[in-house]
Short mmCIF file of C-alpha atoms in Angstrom, two decimals:
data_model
loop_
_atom_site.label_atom_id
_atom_site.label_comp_id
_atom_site.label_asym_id
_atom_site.label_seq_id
_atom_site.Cartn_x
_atom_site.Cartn_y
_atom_site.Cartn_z
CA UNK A 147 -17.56 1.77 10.88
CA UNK A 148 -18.30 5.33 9.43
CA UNK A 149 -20.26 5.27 6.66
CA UNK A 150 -20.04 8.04 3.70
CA UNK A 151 -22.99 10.49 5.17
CA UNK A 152 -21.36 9.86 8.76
CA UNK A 153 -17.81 10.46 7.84
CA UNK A 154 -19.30 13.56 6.36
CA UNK A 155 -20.90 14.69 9.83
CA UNK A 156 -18.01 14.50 11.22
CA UNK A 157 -15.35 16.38 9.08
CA UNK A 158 -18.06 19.15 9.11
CA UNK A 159 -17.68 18.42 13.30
CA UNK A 160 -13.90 18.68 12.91
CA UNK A 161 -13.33 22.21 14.77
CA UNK A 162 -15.09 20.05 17.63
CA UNK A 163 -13.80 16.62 17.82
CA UNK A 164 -9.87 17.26 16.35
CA UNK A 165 -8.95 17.62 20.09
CA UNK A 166 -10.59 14.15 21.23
CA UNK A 167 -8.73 12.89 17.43
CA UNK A 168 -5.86 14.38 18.29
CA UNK A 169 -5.58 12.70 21.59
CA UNK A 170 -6.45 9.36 20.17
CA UNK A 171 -3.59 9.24 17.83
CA UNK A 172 -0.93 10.73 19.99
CA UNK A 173 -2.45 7.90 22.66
CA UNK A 174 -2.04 5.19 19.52
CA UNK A 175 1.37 6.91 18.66
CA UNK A 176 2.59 6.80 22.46
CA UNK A 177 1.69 3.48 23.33
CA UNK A 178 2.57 1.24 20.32
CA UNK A 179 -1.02 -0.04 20.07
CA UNK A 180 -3.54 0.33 17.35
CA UNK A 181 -7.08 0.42 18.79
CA UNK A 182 -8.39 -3.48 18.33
CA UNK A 183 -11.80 -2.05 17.39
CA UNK A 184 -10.60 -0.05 14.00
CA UNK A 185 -8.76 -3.42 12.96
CA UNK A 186 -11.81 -4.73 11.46
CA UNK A 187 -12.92 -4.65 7.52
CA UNK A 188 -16.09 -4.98 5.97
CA UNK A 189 -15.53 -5.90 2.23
CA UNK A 190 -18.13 -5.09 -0.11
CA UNK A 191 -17.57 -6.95 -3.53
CA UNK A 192 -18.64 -4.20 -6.56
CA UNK A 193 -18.91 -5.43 -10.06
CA UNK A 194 -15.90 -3.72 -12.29
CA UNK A 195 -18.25 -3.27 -15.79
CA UNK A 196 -21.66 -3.19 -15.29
CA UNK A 197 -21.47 -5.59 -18.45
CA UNK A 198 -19.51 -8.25 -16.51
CA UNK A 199 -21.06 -11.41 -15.60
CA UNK A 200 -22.60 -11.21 -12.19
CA UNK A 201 -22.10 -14.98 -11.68
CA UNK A 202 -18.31 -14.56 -12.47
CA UNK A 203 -16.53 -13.44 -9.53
CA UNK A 204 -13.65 -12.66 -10.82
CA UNK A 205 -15.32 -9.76 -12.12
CA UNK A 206 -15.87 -7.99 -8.60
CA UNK A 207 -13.46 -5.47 -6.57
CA UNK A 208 -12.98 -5.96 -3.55
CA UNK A 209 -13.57 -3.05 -1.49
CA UNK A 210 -12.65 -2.71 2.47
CA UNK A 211 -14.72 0.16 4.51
CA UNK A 212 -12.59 0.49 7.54
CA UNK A 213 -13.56 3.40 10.36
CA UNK A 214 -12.61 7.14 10.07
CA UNK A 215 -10.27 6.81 13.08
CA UNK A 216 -8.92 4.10 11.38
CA UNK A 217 -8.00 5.44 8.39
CA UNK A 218 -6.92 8.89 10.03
CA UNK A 219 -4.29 6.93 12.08
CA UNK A 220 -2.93 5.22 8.81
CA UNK A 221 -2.62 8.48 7.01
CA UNK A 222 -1.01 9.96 10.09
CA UNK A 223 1.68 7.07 10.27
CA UNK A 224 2.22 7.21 6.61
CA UNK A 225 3.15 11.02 6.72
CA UNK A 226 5.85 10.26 9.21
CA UNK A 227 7.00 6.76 7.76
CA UNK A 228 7.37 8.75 4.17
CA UNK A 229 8.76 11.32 5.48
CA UNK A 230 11.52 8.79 7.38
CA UNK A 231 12.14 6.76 4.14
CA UNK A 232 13.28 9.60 2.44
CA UNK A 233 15.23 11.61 4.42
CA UNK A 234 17.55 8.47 5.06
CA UNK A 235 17.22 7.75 1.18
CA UNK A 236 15.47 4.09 1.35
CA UNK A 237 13.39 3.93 -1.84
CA UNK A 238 15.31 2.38 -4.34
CA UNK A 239 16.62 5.69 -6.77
CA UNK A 240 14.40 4.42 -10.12
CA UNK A 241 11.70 3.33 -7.79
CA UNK A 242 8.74 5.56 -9.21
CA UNK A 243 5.66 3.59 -8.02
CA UNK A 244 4.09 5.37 -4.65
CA UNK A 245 6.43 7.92 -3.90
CA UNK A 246 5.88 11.61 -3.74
CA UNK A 247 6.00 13.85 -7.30
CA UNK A 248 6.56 10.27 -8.82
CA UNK A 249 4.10 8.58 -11.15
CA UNK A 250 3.44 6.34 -14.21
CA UNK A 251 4.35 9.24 -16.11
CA UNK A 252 7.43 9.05 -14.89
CA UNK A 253 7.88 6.10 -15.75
CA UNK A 254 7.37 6.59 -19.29
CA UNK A 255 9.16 9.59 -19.59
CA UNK A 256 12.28 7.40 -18.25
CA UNK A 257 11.87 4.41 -20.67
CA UNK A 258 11.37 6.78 -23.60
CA UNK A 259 13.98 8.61 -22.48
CA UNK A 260 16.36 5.85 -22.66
CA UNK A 261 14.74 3.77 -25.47
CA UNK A 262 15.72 7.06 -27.60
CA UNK A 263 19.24 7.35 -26.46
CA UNK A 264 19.55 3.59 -27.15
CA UNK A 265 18.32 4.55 -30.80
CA UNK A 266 21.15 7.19 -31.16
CA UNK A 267 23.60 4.68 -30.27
CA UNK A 268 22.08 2.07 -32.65
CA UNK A 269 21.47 -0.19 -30.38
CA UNK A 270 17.45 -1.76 -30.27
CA UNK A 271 15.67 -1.85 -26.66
CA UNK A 272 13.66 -4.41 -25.70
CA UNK A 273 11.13 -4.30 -22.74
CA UNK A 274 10.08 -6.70 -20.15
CA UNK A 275 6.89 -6.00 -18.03
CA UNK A 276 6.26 -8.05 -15.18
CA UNK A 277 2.78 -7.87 -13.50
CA UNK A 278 2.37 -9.19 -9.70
CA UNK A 279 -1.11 -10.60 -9.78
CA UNK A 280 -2.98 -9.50 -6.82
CA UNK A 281 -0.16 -8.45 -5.11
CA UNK A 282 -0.94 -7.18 -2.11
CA UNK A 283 -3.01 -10.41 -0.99
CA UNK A 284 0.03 -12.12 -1.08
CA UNK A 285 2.34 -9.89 1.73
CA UNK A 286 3.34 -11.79 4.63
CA UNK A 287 3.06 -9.94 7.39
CA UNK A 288 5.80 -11.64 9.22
CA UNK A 289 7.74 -10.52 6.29
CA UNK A 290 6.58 -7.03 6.69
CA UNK A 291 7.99 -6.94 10.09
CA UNK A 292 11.28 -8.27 9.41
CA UNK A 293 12.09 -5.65 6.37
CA UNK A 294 10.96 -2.89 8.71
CA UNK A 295 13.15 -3.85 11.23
CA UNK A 296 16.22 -4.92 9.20
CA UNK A 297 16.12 -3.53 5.82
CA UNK A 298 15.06 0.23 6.78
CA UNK A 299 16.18 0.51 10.91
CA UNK A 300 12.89 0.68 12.66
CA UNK A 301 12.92 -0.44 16.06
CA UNK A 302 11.91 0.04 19.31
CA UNK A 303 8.21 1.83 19.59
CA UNK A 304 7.85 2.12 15.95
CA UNK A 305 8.47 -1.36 15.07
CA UNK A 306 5.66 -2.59 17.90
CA UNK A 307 3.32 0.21 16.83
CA UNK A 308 3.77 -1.69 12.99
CA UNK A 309 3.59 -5.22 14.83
CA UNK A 310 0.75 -4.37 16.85
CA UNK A 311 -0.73 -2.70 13.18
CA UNK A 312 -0.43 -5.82 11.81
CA UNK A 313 -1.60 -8.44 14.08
CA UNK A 314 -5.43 -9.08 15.21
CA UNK A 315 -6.78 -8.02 12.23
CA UNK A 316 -10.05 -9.63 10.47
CA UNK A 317 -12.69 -8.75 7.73
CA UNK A 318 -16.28 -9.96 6.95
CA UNK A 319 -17.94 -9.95 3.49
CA UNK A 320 -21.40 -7.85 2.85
CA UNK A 321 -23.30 -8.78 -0.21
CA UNK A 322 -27.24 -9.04 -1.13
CA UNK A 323 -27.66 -7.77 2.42
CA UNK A 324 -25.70 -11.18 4.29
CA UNK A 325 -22.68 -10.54 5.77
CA UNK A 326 -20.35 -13.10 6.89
CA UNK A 327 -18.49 -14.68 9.43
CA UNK A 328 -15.42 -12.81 10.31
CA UNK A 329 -12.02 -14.11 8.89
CA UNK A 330 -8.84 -13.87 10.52
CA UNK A 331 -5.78 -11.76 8.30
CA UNK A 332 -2.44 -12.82 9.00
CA UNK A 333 -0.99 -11.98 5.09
CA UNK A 334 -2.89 -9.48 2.29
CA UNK A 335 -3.10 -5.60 2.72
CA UNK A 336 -5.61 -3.49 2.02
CA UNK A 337 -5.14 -1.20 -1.28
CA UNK A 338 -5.68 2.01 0.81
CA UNK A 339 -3.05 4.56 -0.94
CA UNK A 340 -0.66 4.84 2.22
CA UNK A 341 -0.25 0.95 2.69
CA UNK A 342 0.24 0.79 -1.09
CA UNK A 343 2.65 3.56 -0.80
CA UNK A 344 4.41 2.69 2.54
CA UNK A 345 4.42 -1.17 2.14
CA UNK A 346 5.57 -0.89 -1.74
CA UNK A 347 9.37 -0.98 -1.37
CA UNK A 348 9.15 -3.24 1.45
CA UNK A 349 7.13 -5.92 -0.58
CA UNK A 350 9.73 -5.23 -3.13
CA UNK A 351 12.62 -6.08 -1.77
CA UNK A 352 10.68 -9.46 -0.85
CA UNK A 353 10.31 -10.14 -5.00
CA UNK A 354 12.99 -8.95 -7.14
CA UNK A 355 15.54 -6.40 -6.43
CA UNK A 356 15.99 -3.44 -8.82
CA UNK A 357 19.32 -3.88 -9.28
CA UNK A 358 18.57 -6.77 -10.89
CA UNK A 359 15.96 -5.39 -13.30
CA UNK A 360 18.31 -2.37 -14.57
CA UNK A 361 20.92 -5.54 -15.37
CA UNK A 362 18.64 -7.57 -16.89
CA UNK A 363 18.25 -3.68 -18.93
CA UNK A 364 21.57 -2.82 -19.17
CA UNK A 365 21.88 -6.36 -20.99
CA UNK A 366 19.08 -6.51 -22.99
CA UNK A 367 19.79 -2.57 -24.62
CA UNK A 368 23.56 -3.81 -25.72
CA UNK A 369 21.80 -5.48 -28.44
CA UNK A 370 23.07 -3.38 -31.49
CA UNK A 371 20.82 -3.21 -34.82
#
């Protein structure tokens, strides 16, 4: 683990070590493996208000220190696997959650935009919201594997680098100075922006499709006034 002051040592160190990085990810790149010793989380629960009950905890976040290497390698993958998902169009085309130049202002804009043009036609739009409570705890990682592989084409290296990602990973718990005993993880992701971002769509297409959102839309806006 690299804590904050550490992690700052060593991106002042970069012009120095970004040969040994750069060898460790091409290494992690080349042979499919993730390196077992980065695989490991400590979680640190921090209260959300300071006004919350302590004895609640509900009221902590959950937060996952993982190593600099660690997270270096992620962002690396992430780059390429973003890059990959949209050059062979894969995100869903009103998907605007975790995608580049894409945000929750988007998403207003759109539902504004076609609230209004609803309104010219006199028709009255109603809105469903669905939240997915604590989402990413509930990703299989099985299922992960399978929607790489047969939803968006990747095989081969790529798919056993993901595999290899996914597997053997554990986390411990750090509070009032105890830590303890480390748990296996064979479902939940952390909330790290690229596995957010890259493991999104594919979670996704596990739930509800799109397509059947914008007709559940498309039905609910014919609704004249």
């Amino acid at each position: 683990m690299c804590s904050r002051s550490s992690t700052g040592q060593l991106v002042k160190s970069l012009p120095t070590f970004s040969v040994i990085l750069t060898k460790s990810v091409n290494a992690s790149l080349s042979t499919s493996r993730f390196p077992a010793t980065h695989k490991h989380a400590l979680v640190t629960p921090v209260l959300k208000k300071t006004s919350m009950d302590l004895a609640q905890l509900t009221n902590y976040r959950p937060i996952s220190n993982l190593s600099f290497v660690s997270k270096l390698l992620e962002r690396t993958v992430a780059s390429q696997t973003s890059a990959y998902l949209n050059d062979n169009k894969l995100f869903r085309p009103l998907q605007l959650a975790y995608r580049p130049r894409h945000s929750t202002e988007t998403a207003l804009l759109k539902t504004v935009n076609d609230a209004l043009l609803a309104a010219d036609q006199g028709m009255v739009t109603i809105i469903v919201l669905l939240d997915y409570s604590a989402a990413f705890d509930t990703v299989d990682h099985s299922i992960v594997v399978d929607i790489l592989q047969n939803k968006f084409g990747v095989t081969s290296s790529s798919l056993q680098w993901f595999c290899n990602y996914l597997s053997g990973r554990s986390f411990s718990v750090s509070f009032n100075s105890q830590t303890s005993q480390n748990i296996d993880m064979d479902s939940s992701l952390r909330q790290n922006p690229w596995r957010r971002f890259c493991t999104f769509p594919m979670h996704r297409n596990c739930r509800l499709s799109l397509k059947d959102m914008e007709s559940c839309s498309t039905a609910l806006q014919t609704t004249h006034s």
